[in-house]
Structure formats: C-alpha cells, structure tokens
C-alpha cells in the first residue's frame, strides 16, 4: 500500500513515520517551498502525545520538561495544583525540526512546493494534483494539511470552517524580572485576564497570554504591528496584576502571536480513499494544550487501523470510532476553559481549588494517561 500524506507540519511526518512502521509506504507533500524552520511559537506536548511520538520513533528529548500545573490569582495566591506525568514545552520549530530529522533518517520522501488542489479517488486508487501541475498516485490519501485543510473541503464541500474564539494569543520571554518559579511547574494566573508562565533552565521566564479582541486578525496582520504596541496594550489590560506587571515590564518582543481558533465538529473524517488526521479533523483550541498531542495520537491510530484492516473504508471508519469521542471530549473542555481565560469572577476564583480537585484534575489526568497499545490488533 502507498499513502500520499498531504501536509508536512506535525501530523504529516508523524503519520508517515507510523505508516512506515506499519509496513505502509508513505510520502509527504507540503505546500510551502521551504521548510518551516524557526516558524511558530511554543506548544506543549502532553505525556499522551509524547507516548504517541515515541511509537512513531521520536524520543521525548526536546524542549523543557514540566510536571506540575499551578493555578494562581493575580495577588500571587495559589488556587490549585495538579501533578501529572511529564509534559514537554517546546517551540513548534524545534518539534518540527526533530520530526524532519526523523523522516530524513527513515528515508521518507518529503516534497516541498506541493500544494494540493484536487483529488481523484477511484475504485483502484487515488491521484493528487498539485498547484504546480504535477500529480502523484497512491492507494490512500491522508489530509494532514492543518486547520484550513483542502482535503477536508474535498471530502465534504459543506464542512465547517475554523472558528475564531475571540482571543489573540501572545508569547514572549522576560529577563531579570525578579519573577521565579519551580522550573518543573507551569503557572496559570487568573486575574484581569489570563497569563501562563514557567521558568526556563536559563532563568528567563517564558510567558503566554490572550487578549480579548472581537474581530479576528491573522498572524501576519498581528506581526505587522510593532511588538511594543502589543506589549503596551497588554500592560493596560493587566494593570497591577502580578506577576504580569513585572513580566511585561521586562519583555521587549512578542513571539509567534496568532488568533486562537478551534474547529467545530467535522462531520466527515473520511470518504472513499481519503481521510483526515490532526488539525484538519480536530483542532481543539490552544487552551487544551493537546493540539499536537492529539494529532500524534490520531496519526498512530490511523496507521494501526490501516495495518490491521485490509478494507480501506472499514479501516477509516474504525479509526474514526477510536478517535472521535476522545478528541471531541477534549475540545469541549477546552472551549469551557476559553471562557475562564477571559478572566474569572470572584466566586469562581473562590471555588477554583474545589473545582480543580473534583473536575479539572480528574479530566486532566485522564487525558494525559491515555496510551495506545501499538502491538494490539485493532478489532473492528
Ligand atoms: C506555521 C505554523 C505555526 C504554528 N505555531 C503554533 C504555535 O506556536 N503553537 C501551537 O500550539 N500551535 C501552532 N501551530 C499549530 C500546531 O502545529 C498544530 O495545532 C498541531 O501541531 C497539529 O498539527 P497539524 O500537522 O495537524 O497541522 P499544522 O501544524 O498546521 O500543519 C499542516 C501543514 O499542512 C500544510 N498544508 C496546508 N494546506 C496544504 C495543501 N493544500 N497542500 C499541501 N500542504 C498543505 C501546511 O503548510 C502545514 O505545513 C502552528 C501551525 C503552523 C502551520
């Protein structure tokens, strides 16, 4: 079997690696002419995502390790604490680079400048046509082409579009701010607005936050506005909140800002010989901290299904059954978190330790403990 994997971001390379492990020949076709080195901000890979990446051959030797989540208010009071397995916080650029090294080592073909525009799905195979006029044929086509997926549109022209959640995301680093933390903890501060931060091994504080802005902006439009203007807006939004005030005073750049988006439920994940994986099928909002992890899990599950089930439509249907409840549960929880990230009221703040103890911590641990048994036979 030969698989055409459309999209060379995160899900694409993981899918190709997992397919190769399943004995299926895979090639990756990426729209951009160049590699994405240095592009993007920070993302978290949770323990469940690290386990899926390990199956695909990528060890958790990237980024910085994190073990605890600490919820705090803007006066520095701890509201709750969750200890899970070890996650890794990493720039998208580094994760992408590691996956690229792995695909090169495994001699998986990754072609750039191949923007998919059309698919012909026949009884005996599938042919992808790219904007440069070239085409490729295979047995299955995997749409790992992100939140604005062309494959999703081809599978179902009525498929929903990503939704802007009303928040712009920003990240940066603060030097010599006087703010410190346990290096293995990520802190989530619920004040006038929401702010997350952690201390890096070099002592700098990495932080990320959201700004409620009703009209969406693209990452390019955001990048056209000077960093100092965004930082000033954030300083006004946070006022005297701690540690935001100190971190913003000691930051001079904004890294990888972009609109926070999520995919509403995608009704069709597959059709004929085409199937979706990663953000094209299920992009929970960034609040979940699970986007890249779920993409890796889906890639591995798809490879298992194609390994064990000969009939392609049945393999795709089984893959969807395995994945849909999990990814939609996490997306729903992330949507609830978004409303908290606009800032929480005094009552919620008071109840936060209890809420975290009973609901948050339980769901969080369950999400992180999910493991795929690669060797187990997939049953229909
Ligand atoms: C440039 C970039 C920066 C990002 N930065 C962050 C970040 O800072 N923090 C964060 O949490 N998440 C970020 N993400 C999203 C994150 O990578 C994903 O949520 C997650 O890793 C799932 O990955 P994915 O491979 O499904 O989608 P993506 O990572 O979006 O990859 C999809 C790939 O498909 C390619 N593609 C799209 N259309 C076509 C087409 N028609 N033909 C061929 N190829 C196509 C895209 O160029 C891209 O390389 C970023 C995504 C991108 C593309």
XYZ file of C-alpha atoms and ligand atoms in Angstrom:
433
model
C 0.000 0.000 0.000
C 1.187 3.531 -0.765
C -0.092 6.534 1.207
C 0.054 10.141 -0.011
C 0.308 12.334 3.083
C -0.735 15.914 2.390
C 0.917 18.426 4.765
C 4.393 18.380 6.249
C 3.639 20.121 9.566
C 3.407 17.987 12.701
C 0.680 15.409 11.936
C 2.037 14.703 8.422
C 5.528 13.495 9.388
C 4.173 11.550 12.400
C 1.631 9.832 10.137
C 4.308 8.934 7.584
C 6.595 7.534 10.309
C 3.787 5.499 11.888
C 2.635 4.213 8.490
C 6.166 3.144 7.656
C 6.319 1.271 10.974
C 3.043 -0.414 9.973
C 4.680 -1.551 6.724
C 2.966 1.036 4.532
C 4.972 3.147 2.114
C 4.305 6.859 2.731
C 5.405 10.096 1.074
C 4.717 13.627 2.375
C 3.690 16.583 0.185
C 3.979 20.051 1.723
C 2.573 23.247 0.202
C 5.397 25.568 1.247
C 8.532 25.742 -0.878
C 10.779 25.879 2.134
C 10.971 24.127 5.476
C 9.262 25.763 8.472
C 12.469 26.203 10.484
C 12.106 28.956 13.060
C 8.348 29.397 12.448
C 5.737 29.393 15.224
C 5.626 29.875 18.953
C 5.517 27.484 21.902
C 3.394 24.413 22.254
C 3.012 21.717 24.872
C 3.287 18.026 24.175
C 1.472 16.178 26.966
C 2.548 12.722 28.239
C -0.056 11.038 25.988
C 1.373 12.896 22.968
C 4.943 12.015 23.941
C 3.922 8.352 24.125
C 2.414 8.534 20.628
C 5.525 10.257 19.258
C 7.668 7.546 20.809
C 5.694 4.912 18.893
C 6.474 6.878 15.735
C 10.167 6.819 16.691
C 10.655 10.241 18.265
C 12.018 10.202 21.814
C 10.995 12.925 24.303
C 14.353 14.662 24.090
C 13.178 18.102 23.041
C 12.069 21.297 24.793
C 11.817 21.601 28.582
C 10.129 19.141 30.979
C 7.110 20.193 33.062
C 5.399 18.140 35.766
C 3.027 20.430 37.648
C 0.315 22.928 36.824
C -0.227 25.628 39.414
C -3.332 27.838 39.339
C -2.906 31.235 40.991
C -4.670 34.575 41.328
C -3.226 37.964 40.432
C -2.131 38.575 44.027
C 0.130 35.527 43.927
C -2.193 33.213 45.943
C -2.198 29.566 44.871
C -5.703 28.401 43.932
C -4.970 24.837 42.916
C -2.234 22.476 41.841
C -2.227 19.419 39.569
C 0.628 16.989 39.234
C 0.589 14.797 36.174
C 3.143 12.969 34.086
C 5.992 14.863 32.460
C 4.957 17.089 29.539
C 7.385 18.951 27.361
C 7.054 22.537 26.332
C 8.776 23.167 23.030
C 8.829 25.643 20.175
C 6.871 24.368 17.195
C 10.047 24.989 15.211
C 12.061 22.557 17.354
C 9.416 19.826 17.276
C 9.113 20.261 13.515
C 12.903 20.073 13.132
C 13.124 16.857 15.183
C 10.410 15.256 13.104
C 12.145 16.340 9.939
C 15.410 14.766 11.082
C 13.494 11.559 11.824
C 11.809 11.408 8.398
C 15.169 12.021 6.714
C 16.777 9.255 8.800
C 13.948 6.898 7.839
C 14.309 7.855 4.145
C 10.724 9.064 3.921
C 10.215 11.298 0.904
C 9.103 14.834 1.858
C 8.447 17.066 -1.124
C 8.063 20.838 -0.806
C 6.195 23.250 -3.084
C 3.364 20.710 -3.477
C 0.091 22.483 -2.690
C -2.763 20.039 -3.141
C -5.559 21.414 -5.309
C -7.501 18.377 -6.499
C -8.015 14.694 -5.703
C -9.350 11.975 -7.935
C -10.474 9.000 -5.886
C -11.185 5.900 -7.967
C -12.029 2.274 -7.280
C -8.392 1.255 -7.767
C -6.538 4.208 -6.241
C -6.241 7.906 -5.627
C -4.448 10.690 -7.537
C -3.467 14.020 -6.018
C -2.880 17.047 -8.230
C -0.740 19.926 -7.006
C -0.762 23.619 -7.932
C 2.498 23.200 -9.898
C 0.626 20.901 -12.288
C 2.291 17.678 -11.112
C 0.399 14.707 -9.696
C 1.031 11.621 -7.562
C -0.885 8.388 -7.231
C -1.334 6.025 -4.314
C -3.817 3.795 -2.528
C -4.899 6.212 0.188
C -4.607 9.964 0.721
C -4.203 11.405 4.225
C -5.155 15.046 4.802
C -2.676 16.268 7.409
C -2.996 19.751 5.995
C -3.958 21.678 9.111
C -6.846 23.760 10.298
C -7.564 25.222 6.814
C -7.470 21.785 5.183
C -8.005 21.464 1.442
C -8.614 17.722 1.851
C -11.450 18.389 4.331
C -13.104 20.634 1.733
C -12.682 17.961 -0.964
C -14.131 15.248 1.297
C -17.062 17.472 2.216
C -17.565 20.845 0.493
C -20.054 21.707 3.255
C -17.526 21.100 6.056
C -17.320 23.825 8.726
C -14.543 26.400 8.833
C -12.341 27.045 11.879
C -13.870 29.425 14.412
C -12.097 32.361 15.993
C -12.632 32.113 19.761
C -12.401 35.899 20.337
C -8.862 35.844 21.725
C -5.494 36.749 20.235
C -2.576 34.747 21.630
C 0.860 36.153 22.501
C 4.039 34.790 23.996
C 7.429 36.147 24.967
C 10.313 35.931 27.422
C 11.112 38.191 30.354
C 14.683 38.656 31.554
C 15.694 39.813 35.044
C 12.047 40.364 36.022
C 12.535 39.155 39.587
C 9.824 36.549 38.951
C 10.775 32.979 39.773
C 9.055 29.625 39.927
C 9.666 25.947 40.305
C 11.305 25.055 36.954
C 9.091 21.962 36.607
C 5.843 23.909 37.067
C 3.730 25.850 34.634
C 1.757 28.627 36.341
C -1.701 29.719 35.196
C -2.735 33.078 36.594
C -6.394 34.081 36.506
C -6.586 37.824 37.024
C -7.921 40.678 34.870
C -7.040 38.358 32.027
C -5.277 35.001 31.772
C -1.487 34.516 31.833
C 0.641 31.366 31.777
C 4.355 31.247 32.566
C 7.242 28.999 33.532
C 10.917 29.431 34.373
C 13.327 28.174 31.761
C 16.639 26.488 32.617
C 18.467 29.746 31.697
C 16.406 31.670 34.286
C 14.313 33.579 31.743
C 10.560 33.466 32.267
C 8.620 32.307 29.218
C 5.012 33.561 29.252
C 1.930 33.417 27.096
C -1.351 35.217 27.305
C -4.536 36.090 25.473
C -6.143 39.409 24.678
C -9.890 39.556 24.085
C -10.302 41.200 20.656
C -13.721 40.800 18.995
C -12.527 40.965 15.370
C -10.094 38.219 14.263
C -6.662 39.113 12.866
C -4.290 36.840 11.001
C -0.826 36.080 12.393
C 0.632 38.179 9.543
C -1.594 41.164 10.413
C -0.560 40.831 14.049
C 3.120 40.643 13.102
C 2.791 43.900 11.119
C 2.042 45.766 14.385
C 5.194 46.576 16.415
C 5.788 44.360 19.455
C 5.935 47.413 21.740
C 2.337 48.387 20.759
C 1.052 44.924 21.671
C 3.028 44.951 24.917
C 1.513 48.363 25.787
C -1.998 47.014 25.173
C -1.255 44.043 27.392
C 0.158 46.311 30.111
C -3.109 48.291 30.105
C -5.191 45.073 30.162
C -3.290 43.677 33.143
C -2.852 46.857 35.200
C -1.330 45.906 38.553
C -1.855 42.124 38.244
C 1.123 40.066 39.385
C 3.343 38.709 38.030
C 2.029 40.081 34.698
C 3.088 43.638 35.521
C 6.705 42.589 36.145
C 6.909 40.202 33.208
C 5.503 42.747 30.764
C 7.856 45.431 32.080
C 10.845 43.175 31.332
C 9.765 41.912 27.887
C 10.581 43.586 24.611
C 9.440 41.071 21.980
C 6.329 39.140 21.029
C 6.818 35.650 19.635
C 4.534 33.711 17.305
C 1.344 35.649 18.054
C -1.823 34.457 16.343
C -5.602 34.204 16.646
C -6.934 31.389 18.844
C -9.102 29.177 16.679
C -10.824 25.854 17.072
C -12.542 23.508 14.668
C -16.227 22.903 15.271
C -17.189 19.230 14.934
C -16.147 17.971 11.499
C -18.987 15.681 10.364
C -16.985 13.670 7.802
C -13.456 12.496 8.525
C -13.146 10.232 5.516
C -14.602 9.462 2.108
C -13.584 6.827 -0.422
C -9.791 6.642 -0.135
C -9.315 9.976 1.667
C -9.029 10.526 5.417
C -8.197 13.395 7.786
C -5.656 13.453 10.596
C -4.565 16.192 13.044
C -5.907 19.741 12.978
C -7.792 19.147 9.718
C -10.171 16.837 11.635
C -9.905 18.046 15.218
C -8.191 21.244 16.295
C -9.088 21.925 19.910
C -8.371 25.485 20.925
C -4.853 26.102 22.232
C -6.295 26.177 25.783
C -6.425 22.376 25.755
C -2.634 22.087 25.480
C -3.447 18.970 23.452
C -3.417 20.039 19.740
C -0.076 18.498 18.802
C -0.577 15.536 21.179
C -3.953 14.598 19.699
C -2.524 14.965 16.199
C 0.241 12.481 17.073
C -2.241 10.049 18.650
C -4.525 10.151 15.604
C -1.578 9.571 13.270
C -0.599 6.441 15.195
C -4.161 5.117 15.445
C -4.711 5.618 11.716
C -1.543 3.643 10.975
C -2.701 0.782 13.262
C -6.095 0.650 11.555
C -4.561 0.536 8.069
C -2.102 -2.113 9.273
C -4.785 -4.423 10.672
C -7.849 -3.882 8.496
C -7.497 -4.618 4.809
C -10.710 -2.973 3.649
C -9.897 0.750 3.434
C -13.380 2.210 4.216
C -13.644 -0.129 7.231
C -10.161 0.859 8.405
C -11.119 4.561 8.174
C -14.450 4.024 9.944
C -12.700 2.125 12.759
C -10.102 4.887 13.071
C -12.879 7.474 13.412
C -14.661 5.371 16.050
C -11.439 5.104 18.039
C -10.692 8.819 17.884
C -13.863 10.906 17.728
C -15.125 10.580 21.331
C -11.707 11.370 22.761
C -10.890 14.419 20.622
C -14.381 15.879 20.941
C -14.347 15.491 24.735
C -11.065 17.384 24.959
C -12.283 20.093 22.546
C -15.409 20.634 24.666
C -13.343 21.041 27.845
C -11.010 23.499 26.062
C -13.999 25.570 24.937
C -15.069 25.887 28.596
C -11.528 26.911 29.565
C -11.651 29.706 26.974
C -14.465 31.410 28.819
C -12.341 31.268 32.003
C -9.392 32.712 30.128
C -11.230 35.973 29.619
C -10.685 36.376 33.360
C -12.723 34.728 36.124
C -15.145 36.258 38.578
C -14.671 36.376 42.372
C -16.943 33.378 43.031
C -15.215 31.121 40.519
C -11.895 32.240 41.981
C -13.098 31.236 45.448
C -14.325 27.873 44.214
C -11.328 27.192 41.984
C -9.493 24.817 44.381
C -12.640 22.710 44.743
C -13.413 22.767 41.027
C -9.837 21.781 40.191
C -9.900 18.990 42.740
C -13.141 17.436 41.611
C -13.431 18.029 37.870
C -10.340 19.670 36.388
C -7.681 17.439 37.869
C -9.595 14.258 37.101
C -10.218 15.101 33.447
C -6.686 16.403 33.028
C -5.145 13.215 34.441
C -7.419 11.022 32.336
C -6.482 12.935 29.159
C -2.782 12.584 29.951
C -2.908 8.904 30.919
C -4.264 7.770 27.564
C -1.876 5.314 25.904
C -2.030 3.488 22.581
C -1.072 -0.173 22.523
C 0.735 -0.351 19.189
C 1.126 -4.126 19.247
C -2.528 -4.870 19.973
C -4.567 -5.980 16.986
C -7.275 -3.443 16.052
C -10.692 -5.016 16.137
C -13.500 -3.579 14.023
C 3.327 27.866 10.704
C 2.608 27.253 11.890
C 2.910 27.707 13.180
C 2.243 27.159 14.279
N 2.562 27.613 15.533
C 1.935 27.097 16.606
C 2.235 27.567 17.920
O 3.028 28.455 18.082
N 1.594 26.994 18.989
C 0.685 25.983 18.825
O 0.137 25.466 19.815
N 0.373 25.522 17.596
C 0.964 26.060 16.490
N 0.628 25.606 15.232
C -0.382 24.553 15.142
C 0.165 23.202 15.535
O 1.298 22.883 14.777
C -0.934 22.209 15.298
O -2.054 22.533 16.102
C -0.641 20.786 15.701
O 0.718 20.546 15.838
C -1.259 19.789 14.694
O -0.502 19.837 13.527
P -1.010 19.550 12.062
O 0.151 18.938 11.383
O -2.317 18.871 12.052
O -1.266 20.996 11.435
P -0.177 22.096 11.045
O 0.915 22.139 12.016
O -0.963 23.327 10.799
O 0.446 21.560 9.640
C -0.290 21.500 8.439
C 0.679 21.545 7.274
O -0.046 21.349 6.051
C 0.428 22.243 5.078
N -0.650 22.466 4.089
C -1.765 23.216 4.233
N -2.511 23.166 3.117
C -1.861 22.365 2.249
C -2.135 21.907 0.907
N -3.247 22.284 0.250
N -1.242 21.077 0.298
C -0.114 20.663 0.957
N 0.185 21.073 2.219
C -0.674 21.905 2.855
C 0.782 23.490 5.887
O 1.677 24.312 5.179
C 1.410 22.864 7.129
O 2.778 22.633 6.986
C 1.248 26.143 14.097
C 0.935 25.700 12.794
C 1.612 26.235 11.691
C 1.280 25.743 10.287
